[in-house]
């Protein structure tokens, strides 16, 4: 429309310039206000139409912000007993901050104690799947030592907590301090670096409210879908145990005893024993804990991994692949077969 009007305007101007008669001057005088004003009006109308189109296009856009009002929220806290000198102040800081944000600490906050940070994910996931809590806070403290145990525990706690969040849709706040020294840990448990437990509490409240707000308008999936999956789990667990879980657990125990006999790599044995226990959990929680094999390039860790691969790793790879084949042939065990294949890649 703008182009057509401009062409017509140019034609009128050209015709007017070719005629210098008074009549043409009169028509020129009439033309300028008469044709110029509608041109501006049309431009304004078109701009208004474009603005209205933009408004229609973005009419459905929404921006979500989690409220820091914890009224009515139910919070679950899973805390490691190991390094209790650090974890207790973190728990205190978390509770105090929750109370400051109007969470009823006496009625709506449950606390579960576990032996160490390695055990945090399995309990956090169980609490999240219960449907009872709006958010979970996982509290622990891991201080680096002289062996590869630090990397093993940190890796398992981190990946396990993340998987608990992703798998359940319930925010599981990672509040595990990973420090080089006890002094650093104490600084972050109420010392000069503040209290990380209090910070985790704020995150829990905000994330719980954010997801609730998004679910209210259909912008996020409802966690009640977990209720539809529960009947499948007993069958999956039975398939896992019968087709591989039991003898995989036995093989891991044998490997753990073997690592223990080397003395030098005894710290690995503890992790392998724990993996053996999770091998009996129906493949539900086995995968996150396999990440203990993924350690940084520390000389001790490299040597331990080489020893593991030569003595036990290749047998366990074959065992996992064999179990995966059997489970895949059963069709209903296909999901557990995938877990076994993933485990085979972790083992080496």
Tab-separated table of C-alpha atoms in Angstrom:
chain	number	residue	atom	x	y	z
A	1	UNK	CA	0.000	0.000	0.000
A	2	UNK	CA	2.824	2.375	0.884
A	3	UNK	CA	4.584	1.682	-2.445
A	4	UNK	CA	1.415	2.263	-4.488
A	5	UNK	CA	0.697	5.554	-2.760
A	6	UNK	CA	4.271	6.728	-3.239
A	7	UNK	CA	4.129	5.866	-6.966
A	8	UNK	CA	0.867	7.763	-7.341
A	9	UNK	CA	2.370	10.688	-5.468
A	10	UNK	CA	5.403	10.731	-7.772
A	11	UNK	CA	3.125	10.640	-10.845
A	12	UNK	CA	1.110	13.580	-9.550
A	13	UNK	CA	4.274	15.540	-8.804
A	14	UNK	CA	5.645	14.788	-12.294
A	15	UNK	CA	2.405	15.892	-13.938
A	16	UNK	CA	2.340	19.042	-11.854
A	17	UNK	CA	5.923	19.958	-12.748
A	18	UNK	CA	5.067	19.679	-16.460
A	19	UNK	CA	2.243	22.227	-16.187
A	20	UNK	CA	2.934	25.755	-14.880
A	21	UNK	CA	-0.579	27.136	-15.453
A	22	UNK	CA	-2.414	28.832	-12.600
A	23	UNK	CA	-4.818	25.954	-12.611
A	24	UNK	CA	-1.983	23.572	-12.092
A	25	UNK	CA	-0.637	25.744	-9.297
A	26	UNK	CA	-4.058	25.746	-7.747
A	27	UNK	CA	-4.232	21.998	-8.014
A	28	UNK	CA	-0.735	21.859	-6.540
A	29	UNK	CA	-1.853	23.923	-3.581
A	30	UNK	CA	-4.807	21.643	-3.128
A	31	UNK	CA	-2.717	18.491	-3.623
A	32	UNK	CA	-0.143	18.980	-0.900
A	33	UNK	CA	-2.392	19.077	2.128
A	34	UNK	CA	-4.955	16.801	0.585
A	35	UNK	CA	-2.734	13.891	-0.402
A	36	UNK	CA	0.099	14.270	2.095
A	37	UNK	CA	-2.070	14.055	5.194
A	38	UNK	CA	-3.812	10.783	4.296
A	39	UNK	CA	-0.387	9.305	3.535
A	40	UNK	CA	0.730	9.988	7.106
A	41	UNK	CA	-2.567	8.712	8.477
A	42	UNK	CA	-2.221	5.475	6.535
A	43	UNK	CA	1.327	5.036	7.819
A	44	UNK	CA	0.107	5.496	11.373
A	45	UNK	CA	-2.738	3.046	10.792
A	46	UNK	CA	-0.344	0.467	9.386
A	47	UNK	CA	2.017	0.959	12.332
A	48	UNK	CA	-0.920	0.483	14.696
A	49	UNK	CA	-1.881	-2.692	12.821
A	50	UNK	CA	1.697	-3.984	13.120
A	51	UNK	CA	1.707	-3.185	16.842
A	52	UNK	CA	-1.589	-4.999	17.299
A	53	UNK	CA	-0.193	-7.984	15.384
A	54	UNK	CA	2.813	-8.013	17.707
A	55	UNK	CA	0.515	-7.873	20.711
A	56	UNK	CA	-1.488	-10.813	19.380
A	57	UNK	CA	1.693	-12.747	18.630
A	58	UNK	CA	3.059	-12.343	22.169
A	59	UNK	CA	-0.274	-12.383	23.971
A	60	UNK	CA	0.373	-15.946	25.187
A	61	UNK	CA	3.933	-15.369	26.394
A	62	UNK	CA	4.441	-15.766	30.120
A	63	UNK	CA	7.280	-15.183	32.528
A	64	UNK	CA	7.535	-17.262	35.680
A	65	UNK	CA	9.251	-16.373	38.941
A	66	UNK	CA	9.299	-18.594	42.006
A	67	UNK	CA	7.954	-16.929	45.129
A	68	UNK	CA	10.013	-16.996	48.323
A	69	UNK	CA	6.899	-17.470	50.442
A	70	UNK	CA	7.131	-21.002	51.823
A	71	UNK	CA	3.707	-21.057	53.454
A	72	UNK	CA	2.201	-24.529	53.135
A	73	UNK	CA	5.266	-26.091	51.510
A	74	UNK	CA	6.439	-29.508	52.655
A	75	UNK	CA	10.211	-29.915	52.585
A	76	UNK	CA	12.195	-33.124	52.968
A	77	UNK	CA	15.800	-33.000	54.142
A	78	UNK	CA	18.196	-35.922	53.754
A	79	UNK	CA	21.458	-35.401	55.621
A	80	UNK	CA	24.703	-37.352	55.897
A	81	UNK	CA	25.909	-38.346	59.347
A	82	UNK	CA	29.528	-38.517	58.171
A	83	UNK	CA	31.309	-35.210	58.883
A	84	UNK	CA	28.495	-34.375	61.282
A	85	UNK	CA	30.550	-31.466	62.587
A	86	UNK	CA	29.826	-29.821	59.224
A	87	UNK	CA	26.424	-31.200	58.285
A	88	UNK	CA	24.669	-30.313	61.551
A	89	UNK	CA	25.309	-26.557	61.197
A	90	UNK	CA	24.142	-26.818	57.576
A	91	UNK	CA	20.918	-28.433	58.787
A	92	UNK	CA	20.457	-25.720	61.407
A	93	UNK	CA	21.016	-23.005	58.813
A	94	UNK	CA	18.534	-24.616	56.426
A	95	UNK	CA	15.826	-24.918	59.081
A	96	UNK	CA	16.282	-21.349	60.277
A	97	UNK	CA	16.056	-19.999	56.741
A	98	UNK	CA	12.983	-22.108	55.966
A	99	UNK	CA	11.316	-20.718	59.078
A	100	UNK	CA	12.176	-17.161	58.022
A	101	UNK	CA	10.374	-17.874	54.750
A	102	UNK	CA	7.224	-19.022	56.554
A	103	UNK	CA	7.720	-22.777	56.296
A	104	UNK	CA	6.322	-24.565	59.346
A	105	UNK	CA	9.505	-26.348	60.424
A	106	UNK	CA	7.780	-28.308	63.187
A	107	UNK	CA	4.989	-29.688	60.998
A	108	UNK	CA	6.125	-29.552	57.370
A	109	UNK	CA	9.826	-30.449	57.442
A	110	UNK	CA	11.013	-34.065	57.704
A	111	UNK	CA	14.666	-35.024	58.188
A	112	UNK	CA	16.219	-38.364	57.188
A	113	UNK	CA	19.740	-39.238	58.334
A	114	UNK	CA	21.948	-41.453	56.142
A	115	UNK	CA	25.469	-42.809	56.815
A	116	UNK	CA	27.305	-40.666	54.264
A	117	UNK	CA	27.016	-38.470	51.188
A	118	UNK	CA	27.172	-41.517	48.913
A	119	UNK	CA	23.784	-42.652	50.264
A	120	UNK	CA	22.067	-39.276	49.801
A	121	UNK	CA	20.672	-39.836	46.263
A	122	UNK	CA	18.789	-43.071	46.918
A	123	UNK	CA	16.945	-41.630	49.933
A	124	UNK	CA	16.401	-38.264	48.235
A	125	UNK	CA	14.858	-40.010	45.240
A	126	UNK	CA	12.666	-42.189	47.448
A	127	UNK	CA	11.396	-39.112	49.295
A	128	UNK	CA	10.799	-37.248	46.038
A	129	UNK	CA	8.850	-40.151	44.556
A	130	UNK	CA	6.606	-40.366	47.613
A	131	UNK	CA	4.671	-37.330	46.382
A	132	UNK	CA	4.680	-35.961	49.924
A	133	UNK	CA	7.263	-33.209	49.460
A	134	UNK	CA	7.445	-30.072	47.335
A	135	UNK	CA	11.245	-30.019	47.463
A	136	UNK	CA	14.133	-32.019	48.899
A	137	UNK	CA	17.418	-30.721	50.318
A	138	UNK	CA	20.402	-33.101	50.254
A	139	UNK	CA	23.004	-32.113	52.865
A	140	UNK	CA	26.475	-33.598	53.094
A	141	UNK	CA	30.169	-32.781	53.344
A	142	UNK	CA	33.061	-34.480	51.565
A	143	UNK	CA	36.624	-33.463	52.371
A	144	UNK	CA	39.444	-34.496	50.049
A	145	UNK	CA	41.822	-37.106	51.412
A	146	UNK	CA	44.920	-38.891	50.173
A	147	UNK	CA	43.037	-41.497	48.113
A	148	UNK	CA	40.572	-41.538	45.234
A	149	UNK	CA	37.651	-41.988	47.621
A	150	UNK	CA	36.827	-38.266	47.388
A	151	UNK	CA	36.209	-38.331	43.628
A	152	UNK	CA	34.158	-41.505	43.902
A	153	UNK	CA	31.792	-40.144	46.546
A	154	UNK	CA	31.458	-36.682	44.999
A	155	UNK	CA	30.729	-38.122	41.558
A	156	UNK	CA	28.091	-40.500	42.890
A	157	UNK	CA	26.406	-37.865	45.062
A	158	UNK	CA	26.338	-35.280	42.276
A	159	UNK	CA	25.014	-37.483	39.479
A	160	UNK	CA	22.633	-39.320	41.792
A	161	UNK	CA	21.088	-36.098	43.079
A	162	UNK	CA	20.714	-34.727	39.568
A	163	UNK	CA	19.040	-37.932	38.390
A	164	UNK	CA	16.667	-37.844	41.352
A	165	UNK	CA	15.556	-34.367	40.283
A	166	UNK	CA	15.195	-35.181	36.594
A	167	UNK	CA	13.489	-38.543	37.131
A	168	UNK	CA	10.881	-37.351	39.637
A	169	UNK	CA	10.241	-33.720	38.714
A	170	UNK	CA	10.743	-32.740	42.357
A	171	UNK	CA	13.573	-30.237	42.953
A	172	UNK	CA	16.367	-31.944	44.902
A	173	UNK	CA	18.728	-29.191	46.023
A	174	UNK	CA	22.374	-30.265	46.085
A	175	UNK	CA	23.888	-29.024	49.339
A	176	UNK	CA	26.958	-31.245	49.574
A	177	UNK	CA	30.102	-29.310	50.434
A	178	UNK	CA	33.105	-30.561	48.468
A	179	UNK	CA	36.189	-29.046	50.055
A	180	UNK	CA	39.916	-29.653	50.180
A	181	UNK	CA	40.163	-29.049	53.938
A	182	UNK	CA	37.959	-29.110	57.015
A	183	UNK	CA	38.649	-25.411	57.472
A	184	UNK	CA	37.070	-24.640	54.096
A	185	UNK	CA	34.048	-26.747	54.998
A	186	UNK	CA	33.572	-25.039	58.372
A	187	UNK	CA	33.820	-21.628	56.715
A	188	UNK	CA	30.828	-22.606	54.558
A	189	UNK	CA	28.833	-24.104	57.425
A	190	UNK	CA	28.240	-20.891	59.327
A	191	UNK	CA	31.748	-19.435	59.204
A	192	UNK	CA	33.133	-16.486	57.296
A	193	UNK	CA	31.748	-17.766	53.976
A	194	UNK	CA	28.200	-17.940	55.328
A	195	UNK	CA	25.953	-20.960	55.701
A	196	UNK	CA	25.341	-22.911	52.510
A	197	UNK	CA	22.482	-24.744	54.196
A	198	UNK	CA	20.569	-21.472	54.427
A	199	UNK	CA	21.212	-20.797	50.743
A	200	UNK	CA	19.938	-24.264	49.842
A	201	UNK	CA	16.734	-23.601	51.784
A	202	UNK	CA	16.031	-20.471	49.729
A	203	UNK	CA	16.614	-22.411	46.515
A	204	UNK	CA	14.229	-25.152	47.681
A	205	UNK	CA	11.416	-22.684	48.408
A	206	UNK	CA	11.887	-20.809	45.146
A	207	UNK	CA	12.042	-23.945	42.991
A	208	UNK	CA	9.027	-25.529	44.689
A	209	UNK	CA	6.927	-22.416	44.096
A	210	UNK	CA	8.217	-21.970	40.548
A	211	UNK	CA	7.239	-25.481	39.494
A	212	UNK	CA	3.886	-25.192	41.271
A	213	UNK	CA	3.128	-21.950	39.434
A	214	UNK	CA	4.089	-23.449	36.082
A	215	UNK	CA	2.022	-26.582	36.691
A	216	UNK	CA	-1.013	-24.493	37.576
A	217	UNK	CA	-1.090	-23.098	34.032
A	218	UNK	CA	0.028	-26.285	32.304
A	219	UNK	CA	3.546	-25.039	31.567
A	220	UNK	CA	5.155	-27.975	33.408
A	221	UNK	CA	4.244	-31.633	33.833
A	222	UNK	CA	2.581	-32.716	37.051
A	223	UNK	CA	4.638	-35.082	39.193
A	224	UNK	CA	1.531	-37.185	39.833
A	225	UNK	CA	2.456	-39.071	36.645
A	226	UNK	CA	4.728	-41.072	38.927
A	227	UNK	CA	1.629	-42.631	40.394
A	228	UNK	CA	0.907	-44.218	37.020
A	229	UNK	CA	4.368	-45.803	36.905
A	230	UNK	CA	4.353	-47.434	40.329
A	231	UNK	CA	2.556	-50.670	39.301
A	232	UNK	CA	5.282	-51.320	36.713
A	233	UNK	CA	8.163	-51.140	39.175
A	234	UNK	CA	7.645	-54.481	41.005
A	235	UNK	CA	7.581	-56.323	37.664
A	236	UNK	CA	10.669	-54.486	36.465
A	237	UNK	CA	12.484	-55.263	39.705
A	238	UNK	CA	11.582	-58.950	39.467
A	239	UNK	CA	12.787	-59.133	35.861
A	240	UNK	CA	16.024	-57.396	36.803
A	241	UNK	CA	16.808	-59.713	39.711
A	242	UNK	CA	15.899	-62.941	37.901
A	243	UNK	CA	17.688	-62.110	34.641
A	244	UNK	CA	20.865	-60.663	36.076
A	245	UNK	CA	20.593	-58.562	39.220
A	246	UNK	CA	21.323	-61.372	41.667
A	247	UNK	CA	24.402	-62.808	40.003
A	248	UNK	CA	25.672	-59.354	39.058
A	249	UNK	CA	25.549	-58.473	42.757
A	250	UNK	CA	27.511	-61.649	43.537
A	251	UNK	CA	30.120	-60.796	40.899
A	252	UNK	CA	30.504	-57.285	42.299
A	253	UNK	CA	31.004	-58.738	45.785
A	254	UNK	CA	33.710	-61.062	44.455
A	255	UNK	CA	35.372	-58.098	42.716
A	256	UNK	CA	35.190	-56.069	45.930
A	257	UNK	CA	36.896	-58.826	47.887
A	258	UNK	CA	39.572	-58.992	45.191
A	259	UNK	CA	40.213	-55.236	45.381
A	260	UNK	CA	40.317	-55.505	49.165
A	261	UNK	CA	43.026	-58.162	48.929
A	262	UNK	CA	45.265	-55.790	46.970
A	263	UNK	CA	45.443	-53.570	50.096
A	264	UNK	CA	46.609	-50.625	47.979
A	265	UNK	CA	43.245	-50.296	46.252
A	266	UNK	CA	41.126	-51.169	49.270
A	267	UNK	CA	39.188	-47.833	49.070
A	268	UNK	CA	37.759	-49.016	45.738
A	269	UNK	CA	36.412	-52.121	47.459
A	270	UNK	CA	33.976	-50.113	49.581
A	271	UNK	CA	32.466	-48.501	46.497
A	272	UNK	CA	32.171	-51.851	44.729
A	273	UNK	CA	30.388	-53.374	47.741
A	274	UNK	CA	27.891	-50.519	47.581
A	275	UNK	CA	27.352	-51.070	43.875
A	276	UNK	CA	26.639	-54.724	44.672
A	277	UNK	CA	23.852	-53.644	47.025
A	278	UNK	CA	22.325	-51.355	44.424
A	279	UNK	CA	22.471	-54.178	41.876
A	280	UNK	CA	19.618	-55.756	43.834
A	281	UNK	CA	17.437	-52.665	43.500
A	282	UNK	CA	15.838	-53.667	40.238
A	283	UNK	CA	17.992	-51.451	38.050
A	284	UNK	CA	16.137	-48.382	39.313
A	285	UNK	CA	19.000	-46.807	41.226
A	286	UNK	CA	21.915	-48.794	39.842
A	287	UNK	CA	22.815	-46.501	36.958
A	288	UNK	CA	23.536	-43.258	38.873
A	289	UNK	CA	25.972	-45.012	41.172
A	290	UNK	CA	27.987	-46.473	38.342
A	291	UNK	CA	29.516	-43.022	37.893
A	292	UNK	CA	32.040	-43.816	40.621
A	293	UNK	CA	34.104	-45.336	37.803
A	294	UNK	CA	34.394	-41.903	36.182
A	295	UNK	CA	37.193	-40.301	38.172
A	296	UNK	CA	39.558	-37.463	37.296
A	297	UNK	CA	43.034	-38.244	36.013
A	298	UNK	CA	44.629	-38.653	39.421
A	299	UNK	CA	47.655	-41.054	39.314
A	300	UNK	CA	46.226	-43.203	42.093
A	301	UNK	CA	42.841	-43.335	40.393
A	302	UNK	CA	44.365	-44.223	37.023
A	303	UNK	CA	46.337	-47.066	38.584
A	304	UNK	CA	43.239	-48.293	40.391
A	305	UNK	CA	41.180	-48.230	37.208
A	306	UNK	CA	43.847	-50.180	35.316
A	307	UNK	CA	43.959	-52.785	38.074
A	308	UNK	CA	40.165	-52.944	38.071
A	309	UNK	CA	39.930	-53.356	34.292
A	310	UNK	CA	42.539	-56.117	34.117
A	311	UNK	CA	41.330	-58.141	37.090
A	312	UNK	CA	37.554	-57.686	37.160
A	313	UNK	CA	36.315	-55.090	34.678
A	314	UNK	CA	36.220	-57.219	31.543
A	315	UNK	CA	34.344	-60.058	33.288
A	316	UNK	CA	31.714	-57.625	34.546
A	317	UNK	CA	31.375	-56.075	31.094
A	318	UNK	CA	30.563	-59.505	29.667
A	319	UNK	CA	28.171	-60.163	32.556
A	320	UNK	CA	26.282	-56.907	31.965
A	321	UNK	CA	26.074	-57.475	28.216
A	322	UNK	CA	24.866	-61.046	28.768
A	323	UNK	CA	22.183	-59.848	31.176
A	324	UNK	CA	21.196	-57.106	28.718
A	325	UNK	CA	20.734	-59.686	25.952
A	326	UNK	CA	18.521	-61.895	28.118
A	327	UNK	CA	16.446	-58.926	29.288
A	328	UNK	CA	16.059	-57.554	25.760
A	329	UNK	CA	14.757	-60.925	24.547
A	330	UNK	CA	12.086	-60.805	27.243
A	331	UNK	CA	10.717	-57.577	25.652
A	332	UNK	CA	9.255	-56.355	28.963
A	333	UNK	CA	12.792	-56.135	30.317
A	334	UNK	CA	14.002	-53.853	27.530
A	335	UNK	CA	14.373	-50.831	29.826
A	336	UNK	CA	16.550	-52.807	32.244
A	337	UNK	CA	18.591	-54.080	29.295
A	338	UNK	CA	19.423	-50.474	28.429
A	339	UNK	CA	20.619	-49.905	32.006
A	340	UNK	CA	22.881	-52.956	31.722
A	341	UNK	CA	24.419	-51.715	28.476
A	342	UNK	CA	25.092	-48.349	30.097
A	343	UNK	CA	26.613	-50.116	33.092
A	344	UNK	CA	28.905	-52.063	30.779
A	345	UNK	CA	30.318	-48.780	29.469
A	346	UNK	CA	30.826	-47.471	33.014
A	347	UNK	CA	32.545	-50.610	34.285
A	348	UNK	CA	35.533	-50.207	31.977
